Amino acid sequence: VIARVESQNHFERQEGKVIRVLERGRKFIVGVFESMGGQGWVIPSETKDFHDFFIPAKEKKKARSGQLVCIEITNYPTNYQPPNGKIVEILGDAGDPETEIRSIFRKYELSLEFTYEALQEVKRLSRTIDDKERQRRRDLTEWTIFTIDGEKAKDFDDAVSIEKTGRGYCLGVHIADVEHYIKEDSWLDREALERGTSVYYPEGVIPMLPLELSNDLCSLRPGVERLTMSVLIDFDEKGSILNHRIFKSIIRSCRRFTYNEAWQLLQSN
């Protein structure tokens, strides 16, 4: 926006008035469609969107009353007319659980699909570890390394190991080496930056990376060699850190534990 300063006071916050909107932050709205003759209105799902949106007959896309829809805003509200929009997707009947989940995806602009370019990059990734890469890494495949995750987890991106030493204990933390597969400013890198994180919901997940990476190449599944970044931390008997080492590695997880299994194991010893 462009704003004009209305008052200046050195002891309080300045006050101003918006005189022009340069760019709108929201372009799509999710809401319930209500038919009215050949036209209709969309009542937003978010209570903060206090305007109902008018939908011209040619823009309603055969939507029926009571359906959740996503609209693109074509005209923003003024002092003299309500906002207008056009339906870009009919999500389904309001109240249906699957429809409600899809509406949340749309509301926060979350995409289940990855770009064609990103998926092509995934196809070109090597599924094997060549000799040159092995020489650059420390081989920990014979170590007792395991993962601990939730019951329904499918992407195992960290594993641990623990050994008794003459001075105390050595804790190993091994993280999937995603950087090996995703180069800076690649399509996969841009897609991950756009998404920011994986989004978990009761029935599944919208991953930050394609499933071929998150659930396969970068998932530390049992019995499979995986590329990792490892840190080994030495502790004394009282739990004080003595030193640590960080290096590139290859591991083979020997067991996938759930949190409940790990807790039961600790309780039984």
PDB file of C-alpha atoms in Angstrom:
ATOM      1  CA  VAL A   1       0.000   0.000   0.000  1.00  0.00           C
ATOM      2  CA  ILE A   2       0.850   3.667  -0.197  1.00  0.00           C
ATOM      3  CA  ALA A   3      -0.010   5.516   2.999  1.00  0.00           C
ATOM      4  CA  ARG A   4      -0.013   9.215   3.861  1.00  0.00           C
ATOM      5  CA  VAL A   5       1.191  10.305   7.294  1.00  0.00           C
ATOM      6  CA  GLU A   6      -1.688  12.102   9.007  1.00  0.00           C
ATOM      7  CA  SER A   7      -0.036  13.049  12.293  1.00  0.00           C
ATOM      8  CA  GLN A   8       3.455  13.078  13.731  1.00  0.00           C
ATOM      9  CA  ASN A   9       4.080  12.864  17.433  1.00  0.00           C
ATOM     10  CA  HIS A  10       7.524  12.124  18.848  1.00  0.00           C
ATOM     11  CA  PHE A  11       6.008  10.540  21.963  1.00  0.00           C
ATOM     12  CA  GLU A  12       3.423   8.276  20.295  1.00  0.00           C
ATOM     13  CA  ARG A  13       3.134   6.144  17.184  1.00  0.00           C
ATOM     14  CA  GLN A  14       2.637   7.978  13.925  1.00  0.00           C
ATOM     15  CA  GLU A  15      -0.805   7.717  12.342  1.00  0.00           C
ATOM     16  CA  GLY A  16      -1.526   7.449   8.655  1.00  0.00           C
ATOM     17  CA  LYS A  17      -4.151   6.740   6.033  1.00  0.00           C
ATOM     18  CA  VAL A  18      -3.980   4.217   3.203  1.00  0.00           C
ATOM     19  CA  ILE A  19      -4.542   6.081  -0.051  1.00  0.00           C
ATOM     20  CA  ARG A  20      -3.768   3.349  -2.580  1.00  0.00           C
ATOM     21  CA  VAL A  21      -3.552  -0.467  -2.640  1.00  0.00           C
ATOM     22  CA  LEU A  22      -0.645  -1.536  -4.871  1.00  0.00           C
ATOM     23  CA  GLU A  23      -0.990  -5.311  -4.617  1.00  0.00           C
ATOM     24  CA  ARG A  24      -3.452  -7.617  -2.901  1.00  0.00           C
ATOM     25  CA  GLY A  25      -2.097 -10.308  -0.617  1.00  0.00           C
ATOM     26  CA  ARG A  26      -4.945 -12.773  -1.184  1.00  0.00           C
ATOM     27  CA  LYS A  27      -6.168 -13.927  -4.573  1.00  0.00           C
ATOM     28  CA  PHE A  28      -8.157 -17.035  -3.642  1.00  0.00           C
ATOM     29  CA  ILE A  29     -10.953 -17.684  -1.127  1.00  0.00           C
ATOM     30  CA  VAL A  30     -12.574 -20.928   0.026  1.00  0.00           C
ATOM     31  CA  GLY A  31     -16.221 -20.877   0.988  1.00  0.00           C
ATOM     32  CA  VAL A  32     -19.731 -22.324   0.638  1.00  0.00           C
ATOM     33  CA  PHE A  33     -21.608 -21.592  -2.571  1.00  0.00           C
ATOM     34  CA  GLU A  34     -25.247 -20.509  -2.369  1.00  0.00           C
ATOM     35  CA  SER A  35     -27.212 -20.344  -5.599  1.00  0.00           C
ATOM     36  CA  MET A  36     -29.539 -17.424  -6.265  1.00  0.00           C
ATOM     37  CA  GLY A  37     -31.297 -17.791  -9.580  1.00  0.00           C
ATOM     38  CA  GLY A  38     -28.706 -18.168 -12.298  1.00  0.00           C
ATOM     39  CA  GLN A  39     -26.086 -16.430 -10.160  1.00  0.00           C
ATOM     40  CA  GLY A  40     -24.775 -17.052  -6.696  1.00  0.00           C
ATOM     41  CA  TRP A  41     -22.796 -16.000  -3.664  1.00  0.00           C
ATOM     42  CA  VAL A  42     -19.874 -17.572  -1.829  1.00  0.00           C
ATOM     43  CA  ILE A  43     -19.800 -17.292   1.954  1.00  0.00           C
ATOM     44  CA  PRO A  44     -16.130 -17.508   3.071  1.00  0.00           C
ATOM     45  CA  SER A  45     -15.115 -20.248   5.502  1.00  0.00           C
ATOM     46  CA  GLU A  46     -12.871 -17.830   7.381  1.00  0.00           C
ATOM     47  CA  THR A  47     -14.821 -15.534   9.708  1.00  0.00           C
ATOM     48  CA  LYS A  48     -12.226 -12.786   9.132  1.00  0.00           C
ATOM     49  CA  ASP A  49     -13.430 -12.577   5.511  1.00  0.00           C
ATOM     50  CA  PHE A  50     -16.601 -10.690   6.381  1.00  0.00           C
ATOM     51  CA  HIS A  51     -17.595 -10.003   2.732  1.00  0.00           C
ATOM     52  CA  ASP A  52     -19.698 -12.480   0.766  1.00  0.00           C
ATOM     53  CA  PHE A  53     -18.509 -12.795  -2.832  1.00  0.00           C
ATOM     54  CA  PHE A  54     -20.848 -12.362  -5.777  1.00  0.00           C
ATOM     55  CA  ILE A  55     -20.469 -15.027  -8.487  1.00  0.00           C
ATOM     56  CA  PRO A  56     -21.850 -14.159 -11.966  1.00  0.00           C
ATOM     57  CA  ALA A  57     -23.777 -16.916 -13.761  1.00  0.00           C
ATOM     58  CA  LYS A  58     -21.001 -17.514 -16.308  1.00  0.00           C
ATOM     59  CA  GLU A  59     -18.429 -18.022 -13.509  1.00  0.00           C
ATOM     60  CA  LYS A  60     -20.216 -20.512 -11.236  1.00  0.00           C
ATOM     61  CA  LYS A  61     -18.995 -23.694 -13.026  1.00  0.00           C
ATOM     62  CA  LYS A  62     -22.142 -25.784 -12.318  1.00  0.00           C
ATOM     63  CA  ALA A  63     -21.645 -25.435  -8.558  1.00  0.00           C
ATOM     64  CA  ARG A  64     -24.640 -26.361  -6.406  1.00  0.00           C
ATOM     65  CA  SER A  65     -25.843 -24.784  -3.176  1.00  0.00           C
ATOM     66  CA  GLY A  66     -24.061 -26.197  -0.136  1.00  0.00           C
ATOM     67  CA  GLN A  67     -20.855 -27.110  -1.945  1.00  0.00           C
ATOM     68  CA  LEU A  68     -17.436 -25.931  -0.849  1.00  0.00           C
ATOM     69  CA  VAL A  69     -15.665 -24.111  -3.644  1.00  0.00           C
ATOM     70  CA  CYS A  70     -12.458 -22.199  -4.251  1.00  0.00           C
ATOM     71  CA  ILE A  71     -12.851 -18.876  -6.010  1.00  0.00           C
ATOM     72  CA  GLU A  72     -10.423 -16.463  -7.577  1.00  0.00           C
ATOM     73  CA  ILE A  73     -11.153 -12.876  -6.616  1.00  0.00           C
ATOM     74  CA  THR A  74     -11.845 -10.830  -9.757  1.00  0.00           C
ATOM     75  CA  ASN A  75     -12.972  -7.575  -8.119  1.00  0.00           C
ATOM     76  CA  TYR A  76     -12.174  -6.449  -4.601  1.00  0.00           C
ATOM     77  CA  PRO A  77     -14.811  -4.682  -2.462  1.00  0.00           C
ATOM     78  CA  THR A  78     -15.337  -0.943  -2.639  1.00  0.00           C
ATOM     79  CA  ASN A  79     -17.637   1.446  -0.828  1.00  0.00           C
ATOM     80  CA  TYR A  80     -20.189   0.945  -3.585  1.00  0.00           C
ATOM     81  CA  GLN A  81     -20.075  -2.741  -4.574  1.00  0.00           C
ATOM     82  CA  PRO A  82     -19.348  -6.166  -3.055  1.00  0.00           C
ATOM     83  CA  PRO A  83     -16.379  -8.268  -4.125  1.00  0.00           C
ATOM     84  CA  ASN A  84     -16.768 -10.523  -7.170  1.00  0.00           C
ATOM     85  CA  GLY A  85     -15.169 -13.841  -7.944  1.00  0.00           C
ATOM     86  CA  LYS A  86     -15.119 -16.820 -10.249  1.00  0.00           C
ATOM     87  CA  ILE A  87     -15.146 -20.458  -9.191  1.00  0.00           C
ATOM     88  CA  VAL A  88     -11.892 -22.218 -10.072  1.00  0.00           C
ATOM     89  CA  GLU A  89     -12.552 -25.523  -8.264  1.00  0.00           C
ATOM     90  CA  ILE A  90     -15.547 -27.334  -6.798  1.00  0.00           C
ATOM     91  CA  LEU A  91     -14.196 -29.143  -3.729  1.00  0.00           C
ATOM     92  CA  GLY A  92     -17.296 -31.144  -2.769  1.00  0.00           C
ATOM     93  CA  ASP A  93     -20.162 -31.062  -0.309  1.00  0.00           C
ATOM     94  CA  ALA A  94     -19.644 -29.007   2.827  1.00  0.00           C
ATOM     95  CA  GLY A  95     -19.355 -31.213   5.919  1.00  0.00           C
ATOM     96  CA  ASP A  96     -17.763 -34.145   4.083  1.00  0.00           C
ATOM     97  CA  PRO A  97     -14.431 -34.905   5.855  1.00  0.00           C
ATOM     98  CA  GLU A  98     -12.433 -35.345   2.644  1.00  0.00           C
ATOM     99  CA  THR A  99     -13.877 -32.142   1.226  1.00  0.00           C
ATOM    100  CA  GLU A 100     -13.010 -30.252   4.396  1.00  0.00           C
ATOM    101  CA  ILE A 101      -9.398 -31.478   4.172  1.00  0.00           C
ATOM    102  CA  ARG A 102      -9.170 -30.412   0.515  1.00  0.00           C
ATOM    103  CA  SER A 103     -10.562 -27.018   1.478  1.00  0.00           C
ATOM    104  CA  ILE A 104      -7.751 -26.600   4.023  1.00  0.00           C
ATOM    105  CA  PHE A 105      -5.194 -27.435   1.328  1.00  0.00           C
ATOM    106  CA  ARG A 106      -6.718 -24.799  -0.922  1.00  0.00           C
ATOM    107  CA  LYS A 107      -7.094 -22.252   1.868  1.00  0.00           C
ATOM    108  CA  TYR A 108      -3.384 -22.354   2.651  1.00  0.00           C
ATOM    109  CA  GLU A 109      -2.343 -22.915  -0.978  1.00  0.00           C
ATOM    110  CA  LEU A 110      -0.847 -26.334  -0.226  1.00  0.00           C
ATOM    111  CA  SER A 111      -0.210 -28.503  -3.259  1.00  0.00           C
ATOM    112  CA  LEU A 112      -0.158 -32.289  -3.395  1.00  0.00           C
ATOM    113  CA  GLU A 113       1.427 -32.164  -6.841  1.00  0.00           C
ATOM    114  CA  PHE A 114       5.044 -31.348  -7.713  1.00  0.00           C
ATOM    115  CA  THR A 115       6.142 -29.481 -10.820  1.00  0.00           C
ATOM    116  CA  TYR A 116       7.022 -31.449 -13.936  1.00  0.00           C
ATOM    117  CA  GLU A 117      10.588 -30.104 -13.832  1.00  0.00           C
ATOM    118  CA  ALA A 118      11.101 -31.232 -10.211  1.00  0.00           C
ATOM    119  CA  LEU A 119       9.812 -34.729 -10.987  1.00  0.00           C
ATOM    120  CA  GLN A 120      12.132 -34.963 -13.991  1.00  0.00           C
ATOM    121  CA  GLU A 121      15.077 -34.159 -11.711  1.00  0.00           C
ATOM    122  CA  VAL A 122      13.997 -36.974  -9.398  1.00  0.00           C
ATOM    123  CA  LYS A 123      13.979 -39.426 -12.308  1.00  0.00           C
ATOM    124  CA  ARG A 124      17.592 -38.573 -13.109  1.00  0.00           C
ATOM    125  CA  LEU A 125      18.847 -39.307  -9.568  1.00  0.00           C
ATOM    126  CA  SER A 126      20.997 -42.393  -9.128  1.00  0.00           C
ATOM    127  CA  ARG A 127      19.544 -45.149  -6.943  1.00  0.00           C
ATOM    128  CA  THR A 128      22.954 -46.733  -6.323  1.00  0.00           C
ATOM    129  CA  ILE A 129      26.081 -45.593  -4.442  1.00  0.00           C
ATOM    130  CA  ASP A 130      29.099 -45.616  -6.767  1.00  0.00           C
ATOM    131  CA  ASP A 131      32.692 -46.373  -5.717  1.00  0.00           C
ATOM    132  CA  LYS A 132      33.739 -42.732  -5.972  1.00  0.00           C
ATOM    133  CA  GLU A 133      31.068 -41.693  -3.488  1.00  0.00           C
ATOM    134  CA  ARG A 134      31.990 -44.534  -1.151  1.00  0.00           C
ATOM    135  CA  GLN A 135      35.589 -43.323  -1.032  1.00  0.00           C
ATOM    136  CA  ARG A 136      34.427 -39.881   0.124  1.00  0.00           C
ATOM    137  CA  ARG A 137      32.476 -41.284   3.051  1.00  0.00           C
ATOM    138  CA  ARG A 138      33.046 -43.279   6.205  1.00  0.00           C
ATOM    139  CA  ASP A 139      31.455 -46.721   6.062  1.00  0.00           C
ATOM    140  CA  LEU A 140      29.262 -47.344   9.134  1.00  0.00           C
ATOM    141  CA  THR A 141      27.144 -50.094   7.610  1.00  0.00           C
ATOM    142  CA  GLU A 142      28.320 -52.638  10.199  1.00  0.00           C
ATOM    143  CA  TRP A 143      27.362 -50.429  13.139  1.00  0.00           C
ATOM    144  CA  THR A 144      24.252 -51.016  15.247  1.00  0.00           C
ATOM    145  CA  ILE A 145      22.190 -48.059  14.059  1.00  0.00           C
ATOM    146  CA  PHE A 146      18.401 -47.711  14.381  1.00  0.00           C
ATOM    147  CA  THR A 147      15.555 -45.244  13.902  1.00  0.00           C
ATOM    148  CA  ILE A 148      12.820 -44.247  16.370  1.00  0.00           C
ATOM    149  CA  ASP A 149       9.670 -42.653  14.916  1.00  0.00           C
ATOM    150  CA  GLY A 150       5.909 -42.530  15.284  1.00  0.00           C
ATOM    151  CA  GLU A 151       3.664 -45.493  14.497  1.00  0.00           C
ATOM    152  CA  LYS A 152       2.529 -44.109  11.125  1.00  0.00           C
ATOM    153  CA  ALA A 153       5.799 -42.481  10.008  1.00  0.00           C
ATOM    154  CA  LYS A 154       7.036 -43.335   6.523  1.00  0.00           C
ATOM    155  CA  ASP A 155      10.000 -40.996   6.162  1.00  0.00           C
ATOM    156  CA  PHE A 156      12.823 -41.912   8.529  1.00  0.00           C
ATOM    157  CA  ASP A 157      15.282 -39.035   8.205  1.00  0.00           C
ATOM    158  CA  ASP A 158      17.346 -39.548  11.370  1.00  0.00           C
ATOM    159  CA  ALA A 159      18.921 -42.536  13.102  1.00  0.00           C
ATOM    160  CA  VAL A 160      20.977 -43.027  16.252  1.00  0.00           C
ATOM    161  CA  SER A 161      23.638 -45.332  17.668  1.00  0.00           C
ATOM    162  CA  ILE A 162      25.135 -45.674  21.138  1.00  0.00           C
ATOM    163  CA  GLU A 163      28.314 -47.414  22.301  1.00  0.00           C
ATOM    164  CA  LYS A 164      30.020 -47.860  25.673  1.00  0.00           C
ATOM    165  CA  THR A 165      33.584 -46.528  25.677  1.00  0.00           C
ATOM    166  CA  GLY A 166      36.457 -46.523  28.136  1.00  0.00           C
ATOM    167  CA  ARG A 167      35.566 -42.950  29.173  1.00  0.00           C
ATOM    168  CA  GLY A 168      31.789 -43.158  28.999  1.00  0.00           C
ATOM    169  CA  TYR A 169      29.582 -43.331  25.920  1.00  0.00           C
ATOM    170  CA  CYS A 170      29.681 -42.416  22.245  1.00  0.00           C
ATOM    171  CA  LEU A 171      26.356 -41.211  20.821  1.00  0.00           C
ATOM    172  CA  GLY A 172      25.953 -41.228  17.048  1.00  0.00           C
ATOM    173  CA  VAL A 173      23.313 -39.120  15.273  1.00  0.00           C
ATOM    174  CA  HIS A 174      22.939 -39.860  11.578  1.00  0.00           C
ATOM    175  CA  ILE A 175      20.857 -37.568   9.329  1.00  0.00           C
ATOM    176  CA  ALA A 176      19.826 -38.345   5.755  1.00  0.00           C
ATOM    177  CA  ASP A 177      22.136 -36.414   3.409  1.00  0.00           C
ATOM    178  CA  VAL A 178      19.455 -34.627   1.379  1.00  0.00           C
ATOM    179  CA  GLU A 179      22.002 -32.133   0.045  1.00  0.00           C
ATOM    180  CA  HIS A 180      23.647 -34.928  -1.954  1.00  0.00           C
ATOM    181  CA  TYR A 181      20.503 -35.240  -4.076  1.00  0.00           C
ATOM    182  CA  ILE A 182      19.267 -31.648  -4.187  1.00  0.00           C
ATOM    183  CA  LYS A 183      21.564 -29.037  -5.659  1.00  0.00           C
ATOM    184  CA  GLU A 184      21.239 -25.360  -4.864  1.00  0.00           C
ATOM    185  CA  ASP A 185      18.716 -23.494  -7.046  1.00  0.00           C
ATOM    186  CA  SER A 186      17.570 -26.694  -8.759  1.00  0.00           C
ATOM    187  CA  TRP A 187      13.862 -27.237  -9.394  1.00  0.00           C
ATOM    188  CA  LEU A 188      13.716 -29.524  -6.361  1.00  0.00           C
ATOM    189  CA  ASP A 189      15.436 -26.868  -4.250  1.00  0.00           C
ATOM    190  CA  ARG A 190      12.976 -24.187  -5.363  1.00  0.00           C
ATOM    191  CA  GLU A 191      10.016 -26.470  -4.731  1.00  0.00           C
ATOM    192  CA  ALA A 192      11.263 -27.285  -1.219  1.00  0.00           C
ATOM    193  CA  LEU A 193      11.864 -23.586  -0.522  1.00  0.00           C
ATOM    194  CA  GLU A 194       8.333 -22.758  -1.670  1.00  0.00           C
ATOM    195  CA  ARG A 195       6.786 -25.423   0.576  1.00  0.00           C
ATOM    196  CA  GLY A 196       9.053 -24.751   3.553  1.00  0.00           C
ATOM    197  CA  THR A 197       8.134 -27.940   5.424  1.00  0.00           C
ATOM    198  CA  SER A 198       6.160 -31.153   5.236  1.00  0.00           C
ATOM    199  CA  VAL A 199       2.569 -30.690   6.386  1.00  0.00           C
ATOM    200  CA  TYR A 200       1.056 -33.510   8.439  1.00  0.00           C
ATOM    201  CA  TYR A 201      -2.687 -34.024   8.819  1.00  0.00           C
ATOM    202  CA  PRO A 202      -4.701 -36.898  10.405  1.00  0.00           C
ATOM    203  CA  GLU A 203      -4.879 -39.064   7.284  1.00  0.00           C
ATOM    204  CA  GLY A 204      -1.519 -38.352   5.652  1.00  0.00           C
ATOM    205  CA  VAL A 205       1.145 -35.823   4.761  1.00  0.00           C
ATOM    206  CA  ILE A 206       1.935 -33.249   2.104  1.00  0.00           C
ATOM    207  CA  PRO A 207       5.696 -33.768   1.771  1.00  0.00           C
ATOM    208  CA  MET A 208       8.238 -31.026   1.208  1.00  0.00           C
ATOM    209  CA  LEU A 209      10.029 -33.324  -1.238  1.00  0.00           C
ATOM    210  CA  PRO A 210       8.648 -35.879  -3.722  1.00  0.00           C
ATOM    211  CA  LEU A 211       7.942 -39.289  -2.201  1.00  0.00           C
ATOM    212  CA  GLU A 212      10.793 -40.844  -4.190  1.00  0.00           C
ATOM    213  CA  LEU A 213      13.109 -38.785  -1.980  1.00  0.00           C
ATOM    214  CA  SER A 214      11.260 -38.392   1.323  1.00  0.00           C
ATOM    215  CA  ASN A 215      10.057 -42.007   1.538  1.00  0.00           C
ATOM    216  CA  ASP A 216      12.859 -43.732  -0.361  1.00  0.00           C
ATOM    217  CA  LEU A 217      16.302 -42.304  -1.193  1.00  0.00           C
ATOM    218  CA  CYS A 218      16.407 -40.076   1.909  1.00  0.00           C
ATOM    219  CA  SER A 219      14.526 -42.460   4.184  1.00  0.00           C
ATOM    220  CA  LEU A 220      16.769 -44.490   6.495  1.00  0.00           C
ATOM    221  CA  ARG A 221      14.869 -47.730   6.115  1.00  0.00           C
ATOM    222  CA  PRO A 222      16.135 -50.935   7.757  1.00  0.00           C
ATOM    223  CA  GLY A 223      18.539 -53.091   5.767  1.00  0.00           C
ATOM    224  CA  VAL A 224      19.207 -50.496   3.051  1.00  0.00           C
ATOM    225  CA  GLU A 225      22.397 -48.491   2.542  1.00  0.00           C
ATOM    226  CA  ARG A 226      21.805 -44.759   2.773  1.00  0.00           C
ATOM    227  CA  LEU A 227      23.925 -41.616   2.486  1.00  0.00           C
ATOM    228  CA  THR A 228      24.057 -39.646   5.715  1.00  0.00           C
ATOM    229  CA  MET A 229      25.737 -36.853   7.655  1.00  0.00           C
ATOM    230  CA  SER A 230      26.931 -38.213  10.989  1.00  0.00           C
ATOM    231  CA  VAL A 231      27.988 -36.605  14.234  1.00  0.00           C
ATOM    232  CA  LEU A 232      29.664 -38.690  16.946  1.00  0.00           C
ATOM    233  CA  ILE A 233      29.553 -37.171  20.430  1.00  0.00           C
ATOM    234  CA  ASP A 234      31.677 -38.518  23.283  1.00  0.00           C
ATOM    235  CA  PHE A 235      30.266 -38.232  26.823  1.00  0.00           C
ATOM    236  CA  ASP A 236      31.863 -39.067  30.141  1.00  0.00           C
ATOM    237  CA  GLU A 237      30.083 -41.151  32.776  1.00  0.00           C
ATOM    238  CA  LYS A 238      28.329 -38.042  34.139  1.00  0.00           C
ATOM    239  CA  GLY A 239      26.958 -37.003  30.727  1.00  0.00           C
ATOM    240  CA  SER A 240      29.352 -34.125  30.049  1.00  0.00           C
ATOM    241  CA  ILE A 241      30.480 -33.724  26.423  1.00  0.00           C
ATOM    242  CA  LEU A 242      34.127 -34.513  25.818  1.00  0.00           C
ATOM    243  CA  ASN A 243      34.362 -33.948  22.056  1.00  0.00           C
ATOM    244  CA  HIS A 244      32.562 -34.512  18.758  1.00  0.00           C
ATOM    245  CA  ARG A 245      33.228 -35.312  15.080  1.00  0.00           C
ATOM    246  CA  ILE A 246      31.101 -34.522  12.007  1.00  0.00           C
ATOM    247  CA  PHE A 247      31.550 -36.340   8.700  1.00  0.00           C
ATOM    248  CA  LYS A 248      29.809 -37.787   5.636  1.00  0.00           C
ATOM    249  CA  SER A 249      28.886 -41.436   6.031  1.00  0.00           C
ATOM    250  CA  ILE A 250      27.049 -44.486   4.730  1.00  0.00           C
ATOM    251  CA  ILE A 251      24.807 -46.369   7.138  1.00  0.00           C
ATOM    252  CA  ARG A 252      22.493 -49.374   7.091  1.00  0.00           C
ATOM    253  CA  SER A 253      19.807 -49.137   9.753  1.00  0.00           C
ATOM    254  CA  CYS A 254      19.267 -52.483  11.443  1.00  0.00           C
ATOM    255  CA  ARG A 255      15.902 -51.776  13.080  1.00  0.00           C
ATOM    256  CA  ARG A 256      12.960 -49.405  12.902  1.00  0.00           C
ATOM    257  CA  PHE A 257      11.577 -48.726  16.399  1.00  0.00           C
ATOM    258  CA  THR A 258       8.382 -46.883  17.231  1.00  0.00           C
ATOM    259  CA  TYR A 259       8.313 -44.582  20.254  1.00  0.00           C
ATOM    260  CA  ASN A 260       6.163 -47.114  22.129  1.00  0.00           C
ATOM    261  CA  GLU A 261       8.567 -49.965  21.368  1.00  0.00           C
ATOM    262  CA  ALA A 262      11.574 -47.915  22.480  1.00  0.00           C
ATOM    263  CA  TRP A 263       9.801 -46.930  25.709  1.00  0.00           C
ATOM    264  CA  GLN A 264       8.810 -50.520  26.478  1.00  0.00           C
ATOM    265  CA  LEU A 265      12.385 -51.649  25.838  1.00  0.00           C
ATOM    266  CA  LEU A 266      13.752 -49.032  28.250  1.00  0.00           C
ATOM    267  CA  GLN A 267      11.162 -49.960  30.880  1.00  0.00           C
ATOM    268  CA  SER A 268      12.047 -53.663  30.684  1.00  0.00           C
ATOM    269  CA  ASN A 269      15.766 -53.088  31.421  1.00  0.00           C
TER     270      ASN A 269
END
